[in-house]
PDB file of C-alpha atoms in Angstrom:
ATOM      1  CA  MET A   1     -22.978  -9.263  32.880  1.00  0.00           C
ATOM      2  CA  LYS A   2     -19.979  -7.611  31.280  1.00  0.00           C
ATOM      3  CA  LYS A   3     -20.285  -7.089  27.526  1.00  0.00           C
ATOM      4  CA  ARG A   4     -17.697  -8.531  25.148  1.00  0.00           C
ATOM      5  CA  LEU A   5     -15.420  -5.756  23.875  1.00  0.00           C
ATOM      6  CA  ILE A   6     -14.375  -5.239  20.263  1.00  0.00           C
ATOM      7  CA  THR A   7     -11.951  -2.502  19.234  1.00  0.00           C
ATOM      8  CA  ILE A   8     -12.370  -0.856  15.823  1.00  0.00           C
ATOM      9  CA  ASN A   9      -9.689   1.107  14.014  1.00  0.00           C
ATOM     10  CA  SER A  10      -9.986   2.785  10.608  1.00  0.00           C
ATOM     11  CA  ASN A  11      -8.217   5.180   8.310  1.00  0.00           C
ATOM     12  CA  ASP A  12      -9.552   8.695   7.718  1.00  0.00           C
ATOM     13  CA  LEU A  13     -11.160   8.154   4.316  1.00  0.00           C
ATOM     14  CA  PRO A  14     -14.894   8.952   4.191  1.00  0.00           C
ATOM     15  CA  LYS A  15     -15.811   5.424   3.049  1.00  0.00           C
ATOM     16  CA  SER A  16     -13.854   3.892   5.938  1.00  0.00           C
ATOM     17  CA  ILE A  17     -15.397   6.209   8.511  1.00  0.00           C
ATOM     18  CA  GLU A  18     -18.873   5.480   7.186  1.00  0.00           C
ATOM     19  CA  THR A  19     -18.179   1.757   7.347  1.00  0.00           C
ATOM     20  CA  LYS A  20     -16.756   2.064  10.855  1.00  0.00           C
ATOM     21  CA  ASN A  21     -19.867   3.832  12.125  1.00  0.00           C
ATOM     22  CA  LEU A  22     -22.122   1.219  10.502  1.00  0.00           C
ATOM     23  CA  PHE A  23     -20.069  -1.670  11.879  1.00  0.00           C
ATOM     24  CA  LYS A  24     -20.028  -0.090  15.330  1.00  0.00           C
ATOM     25  CA  LYS A  25     -23.837   0.296  15.354  1.00  0.00           C
ATOM     26  CA  LYS A  26     -24.408  -3.298  14.223  1.00  0.00           C
ATOM     27  CA  LEU A  27     -22.001  -4.664  16.840  1.00  0.00           C
ATOM     28  CA  ILE A  28     -23.747  -2.710  19.600  1.00  0.00           C
ATOM     29  CA  ASP A  29     -27.119  -3.965  18.367  1.00  0.00           C
ATOM     30  CA  ALA A  30     -25.702  -7.506  18.566  1.00  0.00           C
ATOM     31  CA  GLY A  31     -24.797  -6.981  22.228  1.00  0.00           C
ATOM     32  CA  PHE A  32     -21.105  -6.090  22.031  1.00  0.00           C
ATOM     33  CA  ALA A  33     -19.309  -3.170  23.577  1.00  0.00           C
ATOM     34  CA  VAL A  34     -17.259  -1.234  21.019  1.00  0.00           C
ATOM     35  CA  SER A  35     -14.274   1.031  21.522  1.00  0.00           C
ATOM     36  CA  GLU A  36     -11.787   2.798  19.303  1.00  0.00           C
ATOM     37  CA  GLU A  37      -9.124   2.407  22.005  1.00  0.00           C
ATOM     38  CA  PHE A  38      -7.335  -0.839  22.736  1.00  0.00           C
ATOM     39  CA  SER A  39      -7.642  -2.308  26.230  1.00  0.00           C
ATOM     40  CA  ASN A  40      -6.804  -5.535  28.079  1.00  0.00           C
ATOM     41  CA  ASP A  41     -10.459  -6.553  27.737  1.00  0.00           C
ATOM     42  CA  THR A  42     -10.507  -6.322  23.930  1.00  0.00           C
ATOM     43  CA  GLU A  43     -11.203  -9.745  22.420  1.00  0.00           C
ATOM     44  CA  LEU A  44     -11.079  -8.766  18.745  1.00  0.00           C
ATOM     45  CA  LEU A  45      -9.392  -5.998  16.759  1.00  0.00           C
ATOM     46  CA  VAL A  46     -11.199  -4.835  13.608  1.00  0.00           C
ATOM     47  CA  CYS A  47      -9.271  -2.828  11.023  1.00  0.00           C
ATOM     48  CA  ILE A  48     -11.188  -0.884   8.394  1.00  0.00           C
ATOM     49  CA  GLY A  49      -9.305   0.172   5.273  1.00  0.00           C
ATOM     50  CA  GLY A  50      -6.985  -1.502   2.797  1.00  0.00           C
ATOM     51  CA  ASP A  51      -3.774  -3.464   3.141  1.00  0.00           C
ATOM     52  CA  GLY A  52      -1.808  -0.356   4.106  1.00  0.00           C
ATOM     53  CA  SER A  53      -4.247   0.419   6.909  1.00  0.00           C
ATOM     54  CA  PHE A  54      -4.032  -3.180   8.084  1.00  0.00           C
ATOM     55  CA  LEU A  55      -0.252  -3.010   8.321  1.00  0.00           C
ATOM     56  CA  LYS A  56      -0.416   0.330  10.128  1.00  0.00           C
ATOM     57  CA  THR A  57      -3.009  -0.969  12.593  1.00  0.00           C
ATOM     58  CA  VAL A  58      -0.999  -4.009  13.680  1.00  0.00           C
ATOM     59  CA  ARG A  59       2.051  -1.772  14.027  1.00  0.00           C
ATOM     60  CA  ASP A  60       0.237   0.969  15.975  1.00  0.00           C
ATOM     61  CA  PHE A  61      -1.301  -1.603  18.312  1.00  0.00           C
ATOM     62  CA  ASP A  62       2.114  -3.177  18.842  1.00  0.00           C
ATOM     63  CA  TYR A  63       1.324  -6.537  17.199  1.00  0.00           C
ATOM     64  CA  PRO A  64      -1.428  -7.603  19.629  1.00  0.00           C
ATOM     65  CA  GLU A  65      -1.925 -11.155  20.830  1.00  0.00           C
ATOM     66  CA  ILE A  66      -5.695 -11.083  20.195  1.00  0.00           C
ATOM     67  CA  PRO A  67      -7.255 -11.971  16.814  1.00  0.00           C
ATOM     68  CA  ILE A  68      -7.452  -9.277  14.148  1.00  0.00           C
ATOM     69  CA  VAL A  69      -9.784  -9.040  11.164  1.00  0.00           C
ATOM     70  CA  GLY A  70     -10.007  -6.498   8.368  1.00  0.00           C
ATOM     71  CA  VAL A  71     -12.839  -4.841   6.499  1.00  0.00           C
ATOM     72  CA  ASN A  72     -11.820  -3.893   2.966  1.00  0.00           C
ATOM     73  CA  THR A  73     -12.529  -0.321   1.900  1.00  0.00           C
ATOM     74  CA  GLY A  74      -9.331  -0.077  -0.158  1.00  0.00           C
ATOM     75  CA  HIS A  75      -8.236  -1.433  -3.531  1.00  0.00           C
ATOM     76  CA  LEU A  76      -6.553  -4.848  -3.514  1.00  0.00           C
ATOM     77  CA  GLY A  77      -7.457  -5.772   0.039  1.00  0.00           C
ATOM     78  CA  PHE A  78      -5.487  -8.985   0.377  1.00  0.00           C
ATOM     79  CA  PHE A  79      -5.411  -8.890   4.189  1.00  0.00           C
ATOM     80  CA  PRO A  80      -8.982  -7.755   4.930  1.00  0.00           C
ATOM     81  CA  GLU A  81     -11.427 -10.622   5.287  1.00  0.00           C
ATOM     82  CA  ILE A  82     -14.749  -8.777   5.112  1.00  0.00           C
ATOM     83  CA  MET A  83     -16.415  -6.665   2.430  1.00  0.00           C
ATOM     84  CA  PRO A  84     -18.566  -3.793   3.730  1.00  0.00           C
ATOM     85  CA  ASP A  85     -21.767  -5.410   2.421  1.00  0.00           C
ATOM     86  CA  LYS A  86     -21.032  -8.601   4.395  1.00  0.00           C
ATOM     87  CA  ILE A  87     -20.915  -7.107   7.887  1.00  0.00           C
ATOM     88  CA  ASP A  88     -24.156  -8.797   9.007  1.00  0.00           C
ATOM     89  CA  GLU A  89     -22.916 -12.172   7.824  1.00  0.00           C
ATOM     90  CA  PHE A  90     -19.617 -11.682   9.637  1.00  0.00           C
ATOM     91  CA  ILE A  91     -21.261 -10.765  12.953  1.00  0.00           C
ATOM     92  CA  GLU A  92     -23.474 -13.825  12.749  1.00  0.00           C
ATOM     93  CA  SER A  93     -20.464 -16.051  11.960  1.00  0.00           C
ATOM     94  CA  TYR A  94     -18.517 -14.510  14.819  1.00  0.00           C
ATOM     95  CA  LEU A  95     -21.318 -15.036  17.309  1.00  0.00           C
ATOM     96  CA  ASN A  96     -21.636 -18.665  16.189  1.00  0.00           C
ATOM     97  CA  GLU A  97     -17.829 -19.125  16.275  1.00  0.00           C
ATOM     98  CA  ASN A  98     -17.919 -20.066  12.609  1.00  0.00           C
ATOM     99  CA  TYR A  99     -14.348 -19.014  11.889  1.00  0.00           C
ATOM    100  CA  ILE A 100     -10.732 -20.146  12.158  1.00  0.00           C
ATOM    101  CA  ILE A 101      -7.688 -18.449  13.625  1.00  0.00           C
ATOM    102  CA  GLN A 102      -4.589 -18.431  11.420  1.00  0.00           C
ATOM    103  CA  GLU A 103      -1.313 -17.726  13.213  1.00  0.00           C
ATOM    104  CA  VAL A 104       1.126 -15.787  11.063  1.00  0.00           C
ATOM    105  CA  PRO A 105       4.806 -15.417  12.019  1.00  0.00           C
ATOM    106  CA  LEU A 106       6.522 -12.045  11.864  1.00  0.00           C
ATOM    107  CA  LEU A 107      10.040 -11.304  10.698  1.00  0.00           C
ATOM    108  CA  ARG A 108      12.479  -9.692  13.116  1.00  0.00           C
ATOM    109  CA  ALA A 109      14.942  -7.221  11.679  1.00  0.00           C
ATOM    110  CA  MET A 110      17.887  -6.159  13.835  1.00  0.00           C
ATOM    111  CA  ILE A 111      19.605  -3.071  12.445  1.00  0.00           C
ATOM    112  CA  CYS A 112      23.048  -2.437  13.864  1.00  0.00           C
ATOM    113  CA  THR A 113      25.061   0.739  13.554  1.00  0.00           C
ATOM    114  CA  LYS A 114      28.474   1.594  15.017  1.00  0.00           C
ATOM    115  CA  GLN A 115      26.616   2.874  18.103  1.00  0.00           C
ATOM    116  CA  SER A 116      23.830   0.356  18.804  1.00  0.00           C
ATOM    117  CA  CYS A 117      21.356  -2.268  17.542  1.00  0.00           C
ATOM    118  CA  VAL A 118      17.583  -1.774  17.186  1.00  0.00           C
ATOM    119  CA  ASN A 119      14.928  -4.437  16.591  1.00  0.00           C
ATOM    120  CA  PHE A 120      11.850  -4.109  14.373  1.00  0.00           C
ATOM    121  CA  PHE A 121       9.059  -6.482  13.380  1.00  0.00           C
ATOM    122  CA  ALA A 122       7.735  -6.944   9.859  1.00  0.00           C
ATOM    123  CA  LEU A 123       4.558  -8.693   8.762  1.00  0.00           C
ATOM    124  CA  ASN A 124       5.315  -8.471   5.035  1.00  0.00           C
ATOM    125  CA  GLU A 125       8.885  -7.585   4.230  1.00  0.00           C
ATOM    126  CA  VAL A 126      12.129  -5.833   4.978  1.00  0.00           C
ATOM    127  CA  THR A 127      13.608  -4.003   1.988  1.00  0.00           C
ATOM    128  CA  VAL A 128      17.255  -2.916   1.912  1.00  0.00           C
ATOM    129  CA  ARG A 129      17.899  -0.553  -0.979  1.00  0.00           C
ATOM    130  CA  GLY A 130      19.950   2.397  -2.114  1.00  0.00           C
ATOM    131  CA  ASP A 131      18.763   5.805  -0.974  1.00  0.00           C
ATOM    132  CA  LYS A 132      17.999   8.322  -3.727  1.00  0.00           C
ATOM    133  CA  SER A 133      18.198   5.630  -6.440  1.00  0.00           C
ATOM    134  CA  ARG A 134      21.842   4.835  -5.690  1.00  0.00           C
ATOM    135  CA  THR A 135      23.354   1.472  -6.501  1.00  0.00           C
ATOM    136  CA  ILE A 136      24.395  -0.317  -3.313  1.00  0.00           C
ATOM    137  CA  HIS A 137      26.946  -3.011  -2.618  1.00  0.00           C
ATOM    138  CA  LEU A 138      26.126  -5.638  -0.014  1.00  0.00           C
ATOM    139  CA  ASP A 139      27.615  -8.830   1.344  1.00  0.00           C
ATOM    140  CA  LEU A 140      25.005 -11.546   1.980  1.00  0.00           C
ATOM    141  CA  PHE A 141      25.529 -14.112   4.737  1.00  0.00           C
ATOM    142  CA  VAL A 142      23.247 -17.099   5.333  1.00  0.00           C
ATOM    143  CA  ASN A 143      23.552 -18.876   8.679  1.00  0.00           C
ATOM    144  CA  GLY A 144      26.902 -17.202   9.158  1.00  0.00           C
ATOM    145  CA  ARG A 145      28.352 -18.146   5.784  1.00  0.00           C
ATOM    146  CA  LYS A 146      29.010 -15.676   3.022  1.00  0.00           C
ATOM    147  CA  VAL A 147      26.880 -16.403  -0.057  1.00  0.00           C
ATOM    148  CA  GLU A 148      27.402 -13.482  -2.429  1.00  0.00           C
ATOM    149  CA  ASN A 149      28.686 -10.016  -3.143  1.00  0.00           C
ATOM    150  CA  PHE A 150      25.646  -8.061  -4.299  1.00  0.00           C
ATOM    151  CA  SER A 151      25.515  -4.969  -6.461  1.00  0.00           C
ATOM    152  CA  GLY A 152      22.245  -3.426  -7.598  1.00  0.00           C
ATOM    153  CA  ASP A 153      19.178  -1.587  -6.337  1.00  0.00           C
ATOM    154  CA  GLY A 154      18.744  -3.727  -3.223  1.00  0.00           C
ATOM    155  CA  MET A 155      17.040  -6.769  -1.727  1.00  0.00           C
ATOM    156  CA  ILE A 156      13.586  -7.666  -0.424  1.00  0.00           C
ATOM    157  CA  ILE A 157      13.401 -10.180   2.395  1.00  0.00           C
ATOM    158  CA  CYS A 158       9.828 -11.305   3.031  1.00  0.00           C
ATOM    159  CA  SER A 159       7.839 -13.792   5.056  1.00  0.00           C
ATOM    160  CA  GLN A 160       5.450 -16.209   3.365  1.00  0.00           C
ATOM    161  CA  THR A 161       2.705 -13.686   4.146  1.00  0.00           C
ATOM    162  CA  GLY A 162       4.623 -10.942   2.345  1.00  0.00           C
ATOM    163  CA  SER A 163       5.171 -13.089  -0.759  1.00  0.00           C
ATOM    164  CA  THR A 164       1.964 -11.656  -2.266  1.00  0.00           C
ATOM    165  CA  ALA A 165       3.044  -8.050  -1.698  1.00  0.00           C
ATOM    166  CA  TYR A 166       6.108  -6.092  -2.926  1.00  0.00           C
ATOM    167  CA  THR A 167       8.084  -9.312  -3.518  1.00  0.00           C
ATOM    168  CA  TYR A 168       5.488 -10.579  -5.999  1.00  0.00           C
ATOM    169  CA  SER A 169       5.571  -7.361  -8.026  1.00  0.00           C
ATOM    170  CA  ALA A 170       9.387  -7.578  -8.078  1.00  0.00           C
ATOM    171  CA  GLY A 171       9.289 -11.046  -9.631  1.00  0.00           C
ATOM    172  CA  GLY A 172       9.358 -13.192  -6.491  1.00  0.00           C
ATOM    173  CA  SER A 173       7.316 -16.343  -5.918  1.00  0.00           C
ATOM    174  CA  ILE A 174       4.018 -16.671  -4.072  1.00  0.00           C
ATOM    175  CA  ILE A 175       4.501 -18.971  -1.094  1.00  0.00           C
ATOM    176  CA  ASP A 176       1.613 -21.090   0.169  1.00  0.00           C
ATOM    177  CA  SER A 177       0.364 -19.722   3.474  1.00  0.00           C
ATOM    178  CA  ASN A 178       0.871 -23.142   5.126  1.00  0.00           C
ATOM    179  CA  ILE A 179       4.616 -23.029   4.453  1.00  0.00           C
ATOM    180  CA  GLU A 180       6.676 -20.994   6.911  1.00  0.00           C
ATOM    181  CA  ALA A 181       9.596 -19.592   4.919  1.00  0.00           C
ATOM    182  CA  ILE A 182      11.733 -16.572   4.183  1.00  0.00           C
ATOM    183  CA  GLN A 183      12.227 -15.345   0.629  1.00  0.00           C
ATOM    184  CA  LEU A 184      14.983 -13.088  -0.624  1.00  0.00           C
ATOM    185  CA  THR A 185      14.374 -11.267  -3.922  1.00  0.00           C
ATOM    186  CA  PRO A 186      17.116  -9.180  -5.552  1.00  0.00           C
ATOM    187  CA  LEU A 187      16.246  -5.800  -7.034  1.00  0.00           C
ATOM    188  CA  SER A 188      17.996  -5.175 -10.351  1.00  0.00           C
ATOM    189  CA  PRO A 189      21.163  -7.170  -9.601  1.00  0.00           C
ATOM    190  CA  ILE A 190      24.301  -6.260 -11.539  1.00  0.00           C
ATOM    191  CA  ASN A 191      26.782  -9.028 -12.256  1.00  0.00           C
ATOM    192  CA  THR A 192      30.376  -7.949 -12.912  1.00  0.00           C
ATOM    193  CA  ASN A 193      33.838  -9.373 -12.284  1.00  0.00           C
ATOM    194  CA  ALA A 194      33.744  -7.823  -8.810  1.00  0.00           C
ATOM    195  CA  TYR A 195      30.145  -8.538  -7.836  1.00  0.00           C
ATOM    196  CA  ARG A 196      28.352 -11.838  -8.437  1.00  0.00           C
ATOM    197  CA  SER A 197      24.802 -12.391  -7.226  1.00  0.00           C
ATOM    198  CA  PHE A 198      21.751 -14.529  -7.862  1.00  0.00           C
ATOM    199  CA  THR A 199      19.319 -13.004 -10.334  1.00  0.00           C
ATOM    200  CA  SER A 200      16.163 -14.767  -9.053  1.00  0.00           C
ATOM    201  CA  SER A 201      14.554 -15.062  -5.658  1.00  0.00           C
ATOM    202  CA  ILE A 202      15.781 -17.559  -3.077  1.00  0.00           C
ATOM    203  CA  ILE A 203      13.482 -19.344  -0.631  1.00  0.00           C
ATOM    204  CA  PHE A 204      14.907 -20.334   2.757  1.00  0.00           C
ATOM    205  CA  SER A 205      13.509 -22.369   5.601  1.00  0.00           C
ATOM    206  CA  LYS A 206      11.886 -20.441   8.465  1.00  0.00           C
ATOM    207  CA  ASP A 207      14.892 -21.112  10.742  1.00  0.00           C
ATOM    208  CA  THR A 208      17.364 -19.383   8.422  1.00  0.00           C
ATOM    209  CA  ASP A 209      19.414 -16.480   9.744  1.00  0.00           C
ATOM    210  CA  ILE A 210      20.117 -13.826   7.090  1.00  0.00           C
ATOM    211  CA  SER A 211      22.712 -11.097   7.542  1.00  0.00           C
ATOM    212  CA  ILE A 212      23.370  -8.238   5.152  1.00  0.00           C
ATOM    213  CA  LEU A 213      26.570  -6.240   5.555  1.00  0.00           C
ATOM    214  CA  PRO A 214      27.111  -3.042   3.573  1.00  0.00           C
ATOM    215  CA  GLU A 215      30.511  -2.149   2.246  1.00  0.00           C
ATOM    216  CA  TYR A 216      32.075   0.603   4.334  1.00  0.00           C
ATOM    217  CA  HIS A 217      32.039   3.307   1.679  1.00  0.00           C
ATOM    218  CA  PHE A 218      28.325   2.829   0.966  1.00  0.00           C
ATOM    219  CA  GLU A 219      26.911   2.432   4.452  1.00  0.00           C
ATOM    220  CA  ASN A 220      25.302   5.899   4.594  1.00  0.00           C
ATOM    221  CA  SER A 221      23.467   5.502   1.294  1.00  0.00           C
ATOM    222  CA  ILE A 222      21.165   2.690   2.529  1.00  0.00           C
ATOM    223  CA  LEU A 223      17.407   3.008   2.938  1.00  0.00           C
ATOM    224  CA  ILE A 224      15.572   0.348   4.944  1.00  0.00           C
ATOM    225  CA  VAL A 225      11.833  -0.003   4.359  1.00  0.00           C
ATOM    226  CA  ILE A 226       9.827  -2.183   6.762  1.00  0.00           C
ATOM    227  CA  ASP A 227       6.236  -2.821   5.708  1.00  0.00           C
ATOM    228  CA  GLY A 228       6.207   0.456   3.824  1.00  0.00           C
ATOM    229  CA  VAL A 229       7.832   2.574   6.536  1.00  0.00           C
ATOM    230  CA  GLU A 230      11.153   4.168   5.526  1.00  0.00           C
ATOM    231  CA  LEU A 231      13.988   4.095   8.047  1.00  0.00           C
ATOM    232  CA  ARG A 232      17.369   5.804   7.766  1.00  0.00           C
ATOM    233  CA  PHE A 233      20.400   5.109   9.902  1.00  0.00           C
ATOM    234  CA  LYS A 234      23.931   6.407   9.801  1.00  0.00           C
ATOM    235  CA  GLN A 235      26.911   4.061   9.764  1.00  0.00           C
ATOM    236  CA  ILE A 236      25.019   0.787   9.405  1.00  0.00           C
ATOM    237  CA  THR A 237      27.258  -2.195  10.067  1.00  0.00           C
ATOM    238  CA  LYS A 238      24.808  -5.105   9.765  1.00  0.00           C
ATOM    239  CA  ILE A 239      21.168  -5.948   9.105  1.00  0.00           C
ATOM    240  CA  ASN A 240      20.076  -9.276  10.527  1.00  0.00           C
ATOM    241  CA  ILE A 241      16.733 -10.803   9.546  1.00  0.00           C
ATOM    242  CA  CYS A 242      15.106 -13.969  10.855  1.00  0.00           C
ATOM    243  CA  THR A 243      11.697 -15.421  11.731  1.00  0.00           C
ATOM    244  CA  SER A 244      10.409 -14.054  15.015  1.00  0.00           C
ATOM    245  CA  ASP A 245       8.733 -16.019  17.809  1.00  0.00           C
ATOM    246  CA  VAL A 246       5.952 -13.400  17.694  1.00  0.00           C
ATOM    247  CA  LYS A 247       2.880 -14.353  15.676  1.00  0.00           C
ATOM    248  CA  LEU A 248      -0.236 -12.475  14.641  1.00  0.00           C
ATOM    249  CA  LYS A 249      -3.646 -14.124  14.832  1.00  0.00           C
ATOM    250  CA  PHE A 250      -5.728 -13.540  11.710  1.00  0.00           C
ATOM    251  CA  LEU A 251      -9.425 -14.275  12.061  1.00  0.00           C
ATOM    252  CA  ARG A 252     -10.575 -16.060   8.905  1.00  0.00           C
ATOM    253  CA  LEU A 253     -14.091 -17.067   7.990  1.00  0.00           C
ATOM    254  CA  SER A 254     -14.547 -20.826   7.792  1.00  0.00           C
ATOM    255  CA  ASP A 255     -14.677 -20.824   3.991  1.00  0.00           C
ATOM    256  CA  TYR A 256     -11.271 -19.088   3.671  1.00  0.00           C
ATOM    257  CA  GLU A 257      -8.864 -20.756   1.260  1.00  0.00           C
ATOM    258  CA  PHE A 258      -5.531 -19.170   0.391  1.00  0.00           C
ATOM    259  CA  TRP A 259      -5.343 -20.006  -3.298  1.00  0.00           C
ATOM    260  CA  ASN A 260      -8.927 -18.908  -3.904  1.00  0.00           C
ATOM    261  CA  ARG A 261      -7.928 -15.551  -2.379  1.00  0.00           C
ATOM    262  CA  VAL A 262      -4.805 -15.366  -4.568  1.00  0.00           C
ATOM    263  CA  SER A 263      -6.772 -16.190  -7.712  1.00  0.00           C
ATOM    264  CA  ALA A 264      -9.528 -13.678  -6.914  1.00  0.00           C
ATOM    265  CA  LYS A 265      -7.105 -10.848  -6.139  1.00  0.00           C
ATOM    266  CA  PHE A 266      -4.478 -11.313  -8.841  1.00  0.00           C
ATOM    267  CA  LEU A 267      -6.233 -13.028 -11.704  1.00  0.00           C
TER     268      LEU A 267
END
């Protein structure tokens, strides 16, 4: 009989490697096959590290359709579900199917230059900001209609999942995980006679189409950061952000509750 396959990925920190080896041994003892390479037979992806490692894992594995669960060996650890001292309890819960699968939508960011358009996915957020601390000037369109002329450091556009990340530290709101939404948070907006913008975050429905158009003279001073990865393009003409049809499957233990997690991590 073919063994059930679990793929484990970790960062290079000693604590993560030690945890990975321990987890691997316990899974093998429980009857699973374990690999550090992803295959079509993988039924679960385990990420060992912190939130940054979790984001890197889903990106490196091309946003897989199988469930993913994290083991926290980092600091905050909002994404990871398991603490290293709870590995035995997790394996028992997994064997007994004592868990839930939470489907989390991704954002799609289409970045257009004068030459072409490129698509990216984001689990947390897409940040449009001035490169090298420059003030940038942007036109914001919502569902095709112009909303504001922005001047300032930039904007963060996040999913409800990303509302507990960079957006929260920038003064945005935490969105309940059961509400599919997009939030736009301005970074140091400047209101003048020429530029008028909202000074607090805006929450849109999940079906909202957001377009950001840079002014011509400032288009080469824009830095785009997607889930912590910096991207630079020349001659950007438009950045379009919307909710993607692609969803990630988070494995959650049956006692998971979003606001308990928020309280434990931030308070």
